[in-house]
Coordinates of C-alpha atoms in Angstrom, one line a residue:
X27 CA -42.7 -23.6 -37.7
X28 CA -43.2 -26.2 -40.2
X29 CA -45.5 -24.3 -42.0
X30 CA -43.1 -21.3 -42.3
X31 CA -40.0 -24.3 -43.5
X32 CA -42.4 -25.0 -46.5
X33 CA -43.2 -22.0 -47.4
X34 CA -39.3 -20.8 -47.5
X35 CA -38.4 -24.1 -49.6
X36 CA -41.5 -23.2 -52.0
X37 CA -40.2 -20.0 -52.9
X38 CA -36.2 -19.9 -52.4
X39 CA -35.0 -23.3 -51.8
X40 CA -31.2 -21.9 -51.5
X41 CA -32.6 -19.8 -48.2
X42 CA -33.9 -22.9 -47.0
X43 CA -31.1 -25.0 -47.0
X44 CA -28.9 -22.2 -45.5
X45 CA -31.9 -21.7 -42.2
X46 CA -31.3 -25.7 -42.1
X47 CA -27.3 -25.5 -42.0
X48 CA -27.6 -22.8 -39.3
X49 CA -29.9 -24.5 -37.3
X50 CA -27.8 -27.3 -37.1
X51 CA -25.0 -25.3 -36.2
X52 CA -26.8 -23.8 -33.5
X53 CA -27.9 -26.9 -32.1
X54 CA -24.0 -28.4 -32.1
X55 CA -23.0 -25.2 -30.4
X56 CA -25.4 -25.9 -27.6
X57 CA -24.4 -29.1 -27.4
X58 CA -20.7 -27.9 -27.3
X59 CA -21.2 -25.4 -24.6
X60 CA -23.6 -27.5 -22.7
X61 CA -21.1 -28.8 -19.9
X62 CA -18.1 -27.8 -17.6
X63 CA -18.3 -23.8 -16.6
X64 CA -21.3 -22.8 -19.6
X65 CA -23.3 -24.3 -17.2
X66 CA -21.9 -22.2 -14.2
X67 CA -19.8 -19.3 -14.0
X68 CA -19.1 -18.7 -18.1
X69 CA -23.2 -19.2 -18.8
X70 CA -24.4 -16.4 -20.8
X71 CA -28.0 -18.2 -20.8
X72 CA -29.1 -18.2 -17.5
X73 CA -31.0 -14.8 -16.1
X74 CA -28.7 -14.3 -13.5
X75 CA -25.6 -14.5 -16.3
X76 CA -27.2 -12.3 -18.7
X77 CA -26.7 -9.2 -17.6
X78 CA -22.7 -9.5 -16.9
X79 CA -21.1 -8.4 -19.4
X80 CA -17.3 -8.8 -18.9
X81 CA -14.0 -8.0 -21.1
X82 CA -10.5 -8.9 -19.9
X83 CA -7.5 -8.1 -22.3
X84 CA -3.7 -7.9 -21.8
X85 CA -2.2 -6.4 -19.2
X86 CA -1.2 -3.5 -20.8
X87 CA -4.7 -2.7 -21.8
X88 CA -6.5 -4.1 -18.4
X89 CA -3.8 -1.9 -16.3
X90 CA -1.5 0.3 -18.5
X91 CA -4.8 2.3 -19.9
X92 CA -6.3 3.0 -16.2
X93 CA -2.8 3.7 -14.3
X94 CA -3.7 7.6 -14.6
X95 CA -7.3 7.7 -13.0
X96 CA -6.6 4.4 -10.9
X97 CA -3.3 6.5 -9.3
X98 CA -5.8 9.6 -9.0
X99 CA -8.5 8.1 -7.4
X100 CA -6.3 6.1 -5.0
X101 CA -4.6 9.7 -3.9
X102 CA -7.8 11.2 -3.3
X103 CA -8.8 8.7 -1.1
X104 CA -5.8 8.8 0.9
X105 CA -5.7 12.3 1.2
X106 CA -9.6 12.3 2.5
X107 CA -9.4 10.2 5.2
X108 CA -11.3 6.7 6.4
X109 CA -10.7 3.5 5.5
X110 CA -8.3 4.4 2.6
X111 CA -6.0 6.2 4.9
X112 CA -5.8 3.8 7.8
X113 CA -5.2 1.3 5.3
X114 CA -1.9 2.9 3.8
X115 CA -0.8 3.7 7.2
X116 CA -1.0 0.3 8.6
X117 CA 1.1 -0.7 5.7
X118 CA 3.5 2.0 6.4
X119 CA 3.7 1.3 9.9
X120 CA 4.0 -2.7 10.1
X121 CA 5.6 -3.4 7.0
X122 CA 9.0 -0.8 7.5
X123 CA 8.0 0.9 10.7
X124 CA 11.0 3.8 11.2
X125 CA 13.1 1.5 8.7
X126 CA 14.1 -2.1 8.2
X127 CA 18.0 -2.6 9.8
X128 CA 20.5 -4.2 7.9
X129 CA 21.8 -7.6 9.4
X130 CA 24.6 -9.5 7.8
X131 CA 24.4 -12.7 7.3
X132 CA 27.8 -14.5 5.9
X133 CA 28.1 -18.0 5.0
X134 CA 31.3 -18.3 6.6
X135 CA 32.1 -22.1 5.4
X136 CA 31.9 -21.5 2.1
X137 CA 33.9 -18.0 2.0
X138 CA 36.7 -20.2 3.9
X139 CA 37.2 -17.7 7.2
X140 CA 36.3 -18.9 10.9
X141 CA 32.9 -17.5 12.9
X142 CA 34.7 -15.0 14.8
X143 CA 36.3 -13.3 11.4
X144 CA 32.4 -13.2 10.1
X145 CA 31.5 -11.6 13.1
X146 CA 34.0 -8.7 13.0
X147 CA 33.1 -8.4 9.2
X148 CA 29.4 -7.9 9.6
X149 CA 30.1 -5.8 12.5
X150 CA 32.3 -3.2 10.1
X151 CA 30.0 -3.5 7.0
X152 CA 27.2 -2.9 9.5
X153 CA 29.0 0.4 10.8
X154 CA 30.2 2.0 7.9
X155 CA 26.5 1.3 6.2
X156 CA 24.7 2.7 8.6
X157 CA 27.4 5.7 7.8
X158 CA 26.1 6.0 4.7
X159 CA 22.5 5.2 5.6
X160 CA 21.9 7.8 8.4
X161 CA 22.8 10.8 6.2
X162 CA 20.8 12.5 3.7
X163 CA 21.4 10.6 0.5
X164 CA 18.2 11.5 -1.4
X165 CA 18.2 14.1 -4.1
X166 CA 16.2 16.7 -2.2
X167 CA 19.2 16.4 0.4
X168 CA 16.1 16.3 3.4
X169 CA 16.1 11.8 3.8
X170 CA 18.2 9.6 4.9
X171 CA 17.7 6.1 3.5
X172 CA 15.6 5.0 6.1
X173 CA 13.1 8.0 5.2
X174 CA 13.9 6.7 1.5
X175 CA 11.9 2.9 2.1
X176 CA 9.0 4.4 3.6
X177 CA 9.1 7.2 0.6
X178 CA 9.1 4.4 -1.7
X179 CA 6.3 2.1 0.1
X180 CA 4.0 4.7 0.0
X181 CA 4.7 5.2 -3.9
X182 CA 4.2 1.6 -4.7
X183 CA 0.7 1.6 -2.1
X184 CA -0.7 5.0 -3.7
X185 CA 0.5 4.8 -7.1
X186 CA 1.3 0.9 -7.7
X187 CA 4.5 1.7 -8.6
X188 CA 7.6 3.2 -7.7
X189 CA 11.6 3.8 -8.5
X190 CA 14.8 5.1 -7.6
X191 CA 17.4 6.0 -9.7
X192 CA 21.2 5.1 -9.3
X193 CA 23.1 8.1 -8.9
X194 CA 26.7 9.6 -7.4
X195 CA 27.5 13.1 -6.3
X196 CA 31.1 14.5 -7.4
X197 CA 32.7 14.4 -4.3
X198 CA 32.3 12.7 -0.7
X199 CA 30.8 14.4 2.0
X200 CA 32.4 15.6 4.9
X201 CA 30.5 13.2 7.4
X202 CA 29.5 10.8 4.2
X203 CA 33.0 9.2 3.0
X204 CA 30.3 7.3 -0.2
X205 CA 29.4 8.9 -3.0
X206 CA 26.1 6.9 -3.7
X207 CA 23.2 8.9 -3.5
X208 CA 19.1 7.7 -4.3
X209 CA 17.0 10.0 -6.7
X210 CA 13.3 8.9 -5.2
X211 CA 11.0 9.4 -8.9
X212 CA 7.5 9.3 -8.8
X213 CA 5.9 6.9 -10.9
X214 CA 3.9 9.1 -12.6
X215 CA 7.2 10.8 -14.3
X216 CA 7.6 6.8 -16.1
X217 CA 5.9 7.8 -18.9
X218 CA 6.0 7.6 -22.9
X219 CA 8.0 10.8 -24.2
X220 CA 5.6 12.6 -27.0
X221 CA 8.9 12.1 -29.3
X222 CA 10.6 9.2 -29.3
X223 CA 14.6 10.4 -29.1
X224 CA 16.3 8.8 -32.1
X225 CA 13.6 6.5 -33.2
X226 CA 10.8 6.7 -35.2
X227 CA 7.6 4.8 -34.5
X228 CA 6.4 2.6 -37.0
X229 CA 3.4 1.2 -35.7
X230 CA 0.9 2.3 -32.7
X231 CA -1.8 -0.5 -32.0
X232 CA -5.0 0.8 -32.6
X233 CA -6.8 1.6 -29.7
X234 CA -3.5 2.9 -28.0
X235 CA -2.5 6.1 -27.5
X236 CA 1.3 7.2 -28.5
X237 CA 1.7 8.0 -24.5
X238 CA 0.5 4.5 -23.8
X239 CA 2.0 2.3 -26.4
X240 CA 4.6 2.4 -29.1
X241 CA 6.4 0.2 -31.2
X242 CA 9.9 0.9 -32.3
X243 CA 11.5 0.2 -35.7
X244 CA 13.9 -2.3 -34.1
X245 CA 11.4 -4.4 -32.3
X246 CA 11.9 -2.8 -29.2
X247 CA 8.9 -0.9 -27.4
X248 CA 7.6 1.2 -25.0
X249 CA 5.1 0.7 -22.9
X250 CA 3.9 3.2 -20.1
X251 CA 7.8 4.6 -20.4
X252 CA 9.5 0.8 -20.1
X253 CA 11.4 0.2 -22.7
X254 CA 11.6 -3.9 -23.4
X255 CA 13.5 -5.5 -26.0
X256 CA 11.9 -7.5 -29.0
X257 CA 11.5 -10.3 -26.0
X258 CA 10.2 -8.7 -23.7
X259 CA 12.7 -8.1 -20.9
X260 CA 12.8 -4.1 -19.6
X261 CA 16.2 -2.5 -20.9
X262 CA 15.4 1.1 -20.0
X263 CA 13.0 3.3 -18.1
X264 CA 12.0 6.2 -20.0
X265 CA 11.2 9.4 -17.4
X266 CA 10.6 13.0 -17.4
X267 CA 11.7 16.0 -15.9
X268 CA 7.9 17.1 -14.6
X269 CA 4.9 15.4 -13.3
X270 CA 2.7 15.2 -16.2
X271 CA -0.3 16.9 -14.9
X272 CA 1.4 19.9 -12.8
X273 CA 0.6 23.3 -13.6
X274 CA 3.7 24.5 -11.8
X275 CA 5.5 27.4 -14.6
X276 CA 9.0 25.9 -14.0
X277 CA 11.0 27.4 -17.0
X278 CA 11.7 25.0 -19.2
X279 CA 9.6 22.3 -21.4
X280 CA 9.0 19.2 -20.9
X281 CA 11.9 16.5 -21.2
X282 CA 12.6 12.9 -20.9
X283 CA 15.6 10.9 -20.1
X284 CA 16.2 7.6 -21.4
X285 CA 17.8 5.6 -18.3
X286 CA 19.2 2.2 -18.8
X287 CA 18.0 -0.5 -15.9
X288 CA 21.4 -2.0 -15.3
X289 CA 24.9 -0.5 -15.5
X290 CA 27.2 -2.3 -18.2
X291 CA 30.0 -2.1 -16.6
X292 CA 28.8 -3.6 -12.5
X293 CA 25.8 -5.7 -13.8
X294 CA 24.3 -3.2 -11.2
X295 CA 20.7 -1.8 -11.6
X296 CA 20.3 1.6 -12.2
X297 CA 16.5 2.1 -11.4
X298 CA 15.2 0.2 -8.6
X299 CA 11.9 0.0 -9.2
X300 CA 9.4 -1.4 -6.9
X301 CA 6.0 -2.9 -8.0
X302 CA 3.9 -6.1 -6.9
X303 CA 3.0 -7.8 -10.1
X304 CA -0.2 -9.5 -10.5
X305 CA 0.1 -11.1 -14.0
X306 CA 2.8 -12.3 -16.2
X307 CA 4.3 -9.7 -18.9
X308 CA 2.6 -7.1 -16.7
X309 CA 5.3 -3.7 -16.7
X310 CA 3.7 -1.2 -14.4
X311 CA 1.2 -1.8 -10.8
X312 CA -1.8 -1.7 -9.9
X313 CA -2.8 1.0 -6.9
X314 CA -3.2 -1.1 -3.3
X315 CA -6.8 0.5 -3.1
X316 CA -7.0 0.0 -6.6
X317 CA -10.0 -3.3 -5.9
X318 CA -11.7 -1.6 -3.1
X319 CA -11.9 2.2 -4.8
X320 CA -15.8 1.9 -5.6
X321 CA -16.6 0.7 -2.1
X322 CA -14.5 2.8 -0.1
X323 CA -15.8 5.6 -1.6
X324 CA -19.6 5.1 -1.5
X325 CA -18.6 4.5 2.2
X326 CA -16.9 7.7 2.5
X327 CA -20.1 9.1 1.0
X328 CA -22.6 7.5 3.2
X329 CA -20.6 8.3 6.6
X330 CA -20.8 11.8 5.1
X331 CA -24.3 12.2 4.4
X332 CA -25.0 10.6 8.2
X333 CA -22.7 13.3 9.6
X334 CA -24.8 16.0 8.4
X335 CA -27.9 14.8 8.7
X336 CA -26.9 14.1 12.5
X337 CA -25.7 17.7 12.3
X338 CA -29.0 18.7 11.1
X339 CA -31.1 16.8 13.7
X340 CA -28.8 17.9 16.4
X341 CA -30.9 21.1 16.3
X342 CA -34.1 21.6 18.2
X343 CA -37.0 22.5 15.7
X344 CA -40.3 23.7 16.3
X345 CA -42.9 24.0 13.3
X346 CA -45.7 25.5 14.1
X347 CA -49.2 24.5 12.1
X348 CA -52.4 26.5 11.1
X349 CA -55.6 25.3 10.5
X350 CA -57.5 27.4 7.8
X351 CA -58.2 30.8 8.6
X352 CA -55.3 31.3 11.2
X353 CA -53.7 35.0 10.4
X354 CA -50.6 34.7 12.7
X355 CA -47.8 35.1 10.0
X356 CA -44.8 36.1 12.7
X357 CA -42.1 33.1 13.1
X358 CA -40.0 32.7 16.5
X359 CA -38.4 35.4 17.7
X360 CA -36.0 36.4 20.4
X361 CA -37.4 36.0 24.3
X362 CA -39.1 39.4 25.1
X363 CA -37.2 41.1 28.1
X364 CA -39.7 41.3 31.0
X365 CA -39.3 45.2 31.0
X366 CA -40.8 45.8 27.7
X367 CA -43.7 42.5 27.8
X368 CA -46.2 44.9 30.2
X369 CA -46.0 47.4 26.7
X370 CA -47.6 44.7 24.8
X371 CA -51.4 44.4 24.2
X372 CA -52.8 41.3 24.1
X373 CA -53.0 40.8 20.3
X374 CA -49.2 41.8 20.1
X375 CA -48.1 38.9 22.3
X376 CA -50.3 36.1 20.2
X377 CA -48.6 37.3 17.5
X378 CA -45.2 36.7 19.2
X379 CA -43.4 33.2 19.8
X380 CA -40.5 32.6 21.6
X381 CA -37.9 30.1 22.7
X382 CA -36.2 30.2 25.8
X383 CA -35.9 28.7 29.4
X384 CA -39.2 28.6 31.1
X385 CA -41.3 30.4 28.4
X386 CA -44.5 30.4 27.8
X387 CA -46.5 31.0 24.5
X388 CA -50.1 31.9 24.1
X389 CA -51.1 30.2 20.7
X390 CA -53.5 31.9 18.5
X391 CA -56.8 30.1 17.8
X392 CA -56.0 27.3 14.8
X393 CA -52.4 26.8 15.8
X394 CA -50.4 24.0 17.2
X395 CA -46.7 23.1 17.7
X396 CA -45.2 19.9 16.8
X397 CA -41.4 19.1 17.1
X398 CA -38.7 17.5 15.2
X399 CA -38.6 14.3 15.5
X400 CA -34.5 13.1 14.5
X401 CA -33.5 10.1 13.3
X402 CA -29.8 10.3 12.9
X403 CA -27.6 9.1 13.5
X404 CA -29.0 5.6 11.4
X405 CA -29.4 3.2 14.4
X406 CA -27.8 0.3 11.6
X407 CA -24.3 2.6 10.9
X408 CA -22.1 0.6 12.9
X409 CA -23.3 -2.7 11.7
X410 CA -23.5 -1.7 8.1
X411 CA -19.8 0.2 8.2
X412 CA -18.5 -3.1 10.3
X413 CA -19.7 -4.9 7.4
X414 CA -18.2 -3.3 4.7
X415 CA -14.6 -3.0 6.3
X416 CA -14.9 -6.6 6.5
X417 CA -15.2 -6.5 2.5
X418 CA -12.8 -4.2 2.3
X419 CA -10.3 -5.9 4.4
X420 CA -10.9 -9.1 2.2
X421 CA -9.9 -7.4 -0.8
X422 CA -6.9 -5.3 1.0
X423 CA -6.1 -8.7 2.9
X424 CA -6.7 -7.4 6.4
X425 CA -8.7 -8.3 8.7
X426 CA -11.2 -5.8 9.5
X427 CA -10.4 -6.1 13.2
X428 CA -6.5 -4.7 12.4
X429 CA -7.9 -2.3 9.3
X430 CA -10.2 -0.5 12.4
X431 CA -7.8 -0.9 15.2
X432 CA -10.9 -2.8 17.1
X433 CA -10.1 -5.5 19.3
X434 CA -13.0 -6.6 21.6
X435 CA -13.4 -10.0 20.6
X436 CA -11.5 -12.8 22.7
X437 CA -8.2 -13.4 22.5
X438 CA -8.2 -16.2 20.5
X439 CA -9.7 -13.7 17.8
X440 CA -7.5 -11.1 18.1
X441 CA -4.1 -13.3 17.9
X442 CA -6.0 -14.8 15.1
X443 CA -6.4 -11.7 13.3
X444 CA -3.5 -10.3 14.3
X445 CA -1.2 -13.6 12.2
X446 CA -3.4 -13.3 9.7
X447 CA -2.9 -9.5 8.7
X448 CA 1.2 -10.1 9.7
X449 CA 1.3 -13.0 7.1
X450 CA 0.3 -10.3 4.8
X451 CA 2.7 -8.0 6.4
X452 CA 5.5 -10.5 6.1
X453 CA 4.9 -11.3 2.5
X454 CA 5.4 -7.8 1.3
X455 CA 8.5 -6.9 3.5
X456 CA 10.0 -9.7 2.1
X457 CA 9.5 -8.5 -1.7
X458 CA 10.1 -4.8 -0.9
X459 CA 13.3 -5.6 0.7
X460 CA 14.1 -7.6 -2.1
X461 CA 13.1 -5.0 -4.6
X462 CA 14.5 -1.9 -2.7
X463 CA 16.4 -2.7 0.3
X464 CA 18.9 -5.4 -0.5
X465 CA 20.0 -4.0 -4.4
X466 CA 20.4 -0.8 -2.2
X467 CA 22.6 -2.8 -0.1
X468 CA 24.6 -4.8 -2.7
X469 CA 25.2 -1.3 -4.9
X470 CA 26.6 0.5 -1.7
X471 CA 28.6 -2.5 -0.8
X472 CA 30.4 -2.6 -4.7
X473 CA 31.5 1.1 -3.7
X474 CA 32.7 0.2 -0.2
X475 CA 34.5 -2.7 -1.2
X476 CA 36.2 -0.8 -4.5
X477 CA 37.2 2.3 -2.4
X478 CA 38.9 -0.2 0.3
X479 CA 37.0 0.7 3.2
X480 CA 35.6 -3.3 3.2
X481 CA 37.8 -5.9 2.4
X482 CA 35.9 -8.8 0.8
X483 CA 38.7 -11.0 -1.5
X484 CA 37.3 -12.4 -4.7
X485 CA 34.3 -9.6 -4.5
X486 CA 35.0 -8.3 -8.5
X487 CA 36.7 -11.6 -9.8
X488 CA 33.9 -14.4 -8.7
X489 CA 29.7 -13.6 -9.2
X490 CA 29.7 -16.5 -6.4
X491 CA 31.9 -14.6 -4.2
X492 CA 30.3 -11.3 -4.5
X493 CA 27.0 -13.2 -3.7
X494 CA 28.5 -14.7 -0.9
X495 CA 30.1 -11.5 0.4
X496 CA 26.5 -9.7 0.2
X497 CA 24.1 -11.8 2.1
X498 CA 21.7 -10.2 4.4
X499 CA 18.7 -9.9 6.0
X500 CA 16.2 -6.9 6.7
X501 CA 14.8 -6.5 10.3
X502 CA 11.8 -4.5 11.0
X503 CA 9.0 -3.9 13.7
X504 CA 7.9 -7.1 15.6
X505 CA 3.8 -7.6 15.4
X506 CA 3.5 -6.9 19.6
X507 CA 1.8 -9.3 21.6
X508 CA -2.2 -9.4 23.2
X509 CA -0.4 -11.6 25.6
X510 CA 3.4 -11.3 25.9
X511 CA 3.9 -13.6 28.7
X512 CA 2.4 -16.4 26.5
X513 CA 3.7 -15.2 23.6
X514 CA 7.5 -15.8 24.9
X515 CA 6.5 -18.9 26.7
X516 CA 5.8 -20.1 22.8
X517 CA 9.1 -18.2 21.7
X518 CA 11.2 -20.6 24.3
X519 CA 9.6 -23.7 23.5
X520 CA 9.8 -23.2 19.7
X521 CA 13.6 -22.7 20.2
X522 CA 14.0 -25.5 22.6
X523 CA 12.4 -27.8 20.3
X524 CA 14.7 -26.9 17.4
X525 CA 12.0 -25.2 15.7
X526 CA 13.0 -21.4 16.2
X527 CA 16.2 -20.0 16.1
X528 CA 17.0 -16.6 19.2
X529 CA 17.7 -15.0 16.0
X530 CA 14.5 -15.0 14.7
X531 CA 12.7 -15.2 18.0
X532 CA 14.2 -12.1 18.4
X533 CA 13.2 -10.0 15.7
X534 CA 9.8 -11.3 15.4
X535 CA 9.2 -10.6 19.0
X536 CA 10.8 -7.2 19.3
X537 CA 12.4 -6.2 16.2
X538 CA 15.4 -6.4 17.6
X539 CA 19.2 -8.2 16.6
X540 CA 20.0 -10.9 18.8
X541 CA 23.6 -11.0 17.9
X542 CA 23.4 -7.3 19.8
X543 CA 21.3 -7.7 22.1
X544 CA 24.0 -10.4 23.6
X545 CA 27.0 -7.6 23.2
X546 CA 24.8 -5.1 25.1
X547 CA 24.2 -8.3 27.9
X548 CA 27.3 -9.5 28.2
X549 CA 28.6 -5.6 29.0
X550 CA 25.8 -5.0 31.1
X551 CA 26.6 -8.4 33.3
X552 CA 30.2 -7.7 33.8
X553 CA 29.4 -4.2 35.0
X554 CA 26.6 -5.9 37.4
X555 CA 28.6 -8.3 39.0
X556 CA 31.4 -5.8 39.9
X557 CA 28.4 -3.8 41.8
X558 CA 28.2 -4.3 45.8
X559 CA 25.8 -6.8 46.2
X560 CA 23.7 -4.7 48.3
X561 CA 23.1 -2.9 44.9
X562 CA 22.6 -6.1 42.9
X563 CA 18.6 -7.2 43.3
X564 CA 18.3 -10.7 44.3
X565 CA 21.6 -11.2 45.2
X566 CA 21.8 -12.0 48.5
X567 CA 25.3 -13.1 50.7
X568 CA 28.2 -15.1 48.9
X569 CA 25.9 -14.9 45.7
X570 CA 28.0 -12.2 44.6
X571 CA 30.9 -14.8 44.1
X572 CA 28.6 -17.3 42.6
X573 CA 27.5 -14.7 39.8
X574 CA 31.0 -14.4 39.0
X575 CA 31.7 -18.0 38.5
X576 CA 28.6 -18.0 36.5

């Protein structure tokens, strides 16, 4: 190396000093990266580091770009079956069940009335939504708004996304006294329209395409059909009036409406939309399946290929095998009726094989038989698949044990697994209500309350008040117990102790409202009591008057 320095100085010292500069500036680099994570997970020098080669960007590049086939591949997966489905359905069926129930909850101190008035007030409001909730108030004119949330789970789990507009038919319905209807949208239709309406973009990002990305004149933009302003915050939702990829002739082209996200006037939204975001400034979701896609599909793949290979084992094969010289060139046939083998000579019936019950063969000289031996089913398939659903459920945050619908380790392990995947549950209830349930709520109330079917004074002149006037809660299906009896054991001690409420003993034990469940009670004890005692069980002699001084 030394020798090679010289020579370099000798006949261009200029080159020289510049290999001398670099080197030193390769040597502080080292240094400088020689500590912290470039020794551990950000190395690029050590063998196992080498070969990872990793880009991460902005959201709108690391999601926005891959929404199409991400959405696509998450469909097909659902739509074939396995893991994927039972996945999305154990979503569907813990998270909103048959639909999560409205329960009022008032602050009655701070609005100024007594208990009792709160009580008949959530008990209207609760009516007369459940009027409007019941009936078909989709735009297809087939769901109700129960039918609605799971319509719109399954959007956001399949396609990361999805929205409802705002929207009001002309006139009341017969059985429907509230004009509010919800137009369920696809997120696919949330796209970038090919022409801007009014605008003229200025500048497209290289590396973007126009349906992905544009900038407006005004500093506004458009990203994956959200429209932000200069900082940042979504003013509109851009959407069109056909899927993008259908094929379906339906007479006219291609359109897009430019829909603002909150009304002026109410402060209201117009779009729900509904999406669990993972980063900040991120506009559109990621698919539910969207981490496991890869894995769940070389699954689907391998449980294929073991299928039909046990298929193709499941038949009995013969082979027969000649040594050199054998002539015999007939295969297996049919088993000769005993009428017609006395007609065959000798060298007919060596030429002749057949299978059936209690045959015999005469082989000719040089041949043998050997048999199939199978080997599927692999005798490591249900370890292997148990395996990778654990993965799986890691990524989906289920435990494998819910994700299969297997429970035959102890009990410990199943309750375990079992709070584990309902934390989960919990978590996304909680935002979906949020997202879908509750501005549902608060935009049906504004029209109750201004058509005078709900009184609520100071709704339109105080934002405190109208807050006030639309809390609630969303009830849906209880996880079920292993155990029950222990399971409400727990539920009474929590609530004797002071931590529990009946309330919420109740619904997380049977999905139920407590506040009902005591109306029902009540009715169902006075009509008890007034029964002969000999139709009362357990009541037994002057009991009768006992229960009714009880």
């Amino acid at each position: 190396m030394k020798f090679i320095d010289k020579t370099i100085e000798w006949i261009s010292p200029t080159m020289a000093l510049k290999r001398e500069v670099n080197r030193a500036k390769l040597s502080a680099f080292r240094k400088a990266t020689n500590s912290g994570y470039s020794n551990n997970g950000a190395s690029r020098r050590k063998n196992s580091m080498k070969g990872w080669h990793s880009d991460s960007k902005s959201p709108q590049e690391d999601i926005g770009q891959n929404l199409a086939v991400l959405r696509e591949r998450s469909r097909d997966l659902y739509m074939g079956g396995g893991l994927a489905t039972g996945a999305i359905k154990k979503n569907q069926s813990n998270i909103v069940g048959s639909g999560l129930t409205l329960k009022c909850q008032l602050n009655y101190r701070m609005l100024g009335i007594t208990a009792e008035q709160a009580k008949e007030w959530e008990d209207r409001t609760k009516f007369e939504f459940n009027l409007w909730a019941s009936s078909k108030i989709d735009n297809t004119g087939l769901n109700d708004f129960y039918d609605a949330q799971r319509i719109m789970l399954t959007g956001w789990l399949l396609n990361g996304d999805s929205l409802a507009v705002m929207k009001y038919a002309d006139a009341a319905e017969r059985l429907n006294p509230y004009r509010m209807r919800l137009h369920l949208i696809e997120g696919d239709r949330l796209n970038n329209p090919n022409h801007t309406q009014g605008y003229s973009p200025i500048l497209t990002t290289e590396g973007f395409s126009p349906s992905e990305y544009v900038e407006l004149s005004d500093g506004r933009t458009i990203r994956n059909g959200i429209e932000t302003d200069p900082n940042g915050k979504v003013i509109a939702y851009w959407i069109s009036n056909k899927h993008p990829n259908s094929t379906i002739p339906q007479g006219h082209i291609t359109q897009w409406a430019r829909v603002e996200a909150q009304n002026p006037v109410s402060g209201l939204p117009n779009v729900l939309f509904v999406m669990d975001a993972e980063r900040a400034e991120q506009y559109r979701g990621v698919p539910y399946l969207a981490p496991v896609i890869e894995q769940v599909k070389q699954m689907d793949r391998y449980a294929e290929a073991e299928i039909a290979a046990a298929i193709i084992n499941s038949f009995f094969a013969a082979f027969i095998t000649r040594k050199e010289g054998a002539k015999n060139e007939i295969p297996f046939t049919n088993p000769i009726p005993e009428s017609e083998q006395l007609k065959l000579s000798p060298e007919e019936r060596l030429s002749s094989y057949e299978l059936g019950p209690g045959t015999i063969n005469m082989l000719a000289e040089g041949e043998e038989v050997t048999f199939g031996d199978p080997t599927h089913p692999n005798a490591g398939f249900d370890s292997f698949t148990k395996t990778m659903a654990q993965l799986a459920g890691a990524a989906l945050d289920m435990p494998y044990e819910v994700l299969l619908s297997v429970f035959n380790s102890s009990y410990s392990a199943s309750r375990a697994a079992l709070l584990q995947a309902w934390r989960s549950f919990r978590d996304r209830r909680d935002w979906f209500s949020h997202d879908f349930c509750q501005p549902t709520y608060e935009t049906w109330l504004f029209e109750a309350v201004a058509t005078g079917r709900i009184k609520a004074p100071g709704f339109f002149s105080d934002p405190v008040m109208r807050k006030l006037w639309s809390q609630a809660i969303w009830i849906g299906p209880s996880p079920g117990q292993i155990d029950p009896e222990k399971e409400v054991d727990a539920a009474v001690k929590r609530i004797n102790n002071g931590f529990s409420t009946h309330e919420r003993e109740t619904a997380e034990l049977t999905g139920m409202d407590w506040d009902s469940n005591i109306d029902v009670l009540t009715r169902e004890w006075e009509a008890r009591r007034d029964l002969p005692q000999a139709h009362i069980p357990g009541m037994k002699g002057g009991d009768k008057q006992n229960a009714k001084t009880d």
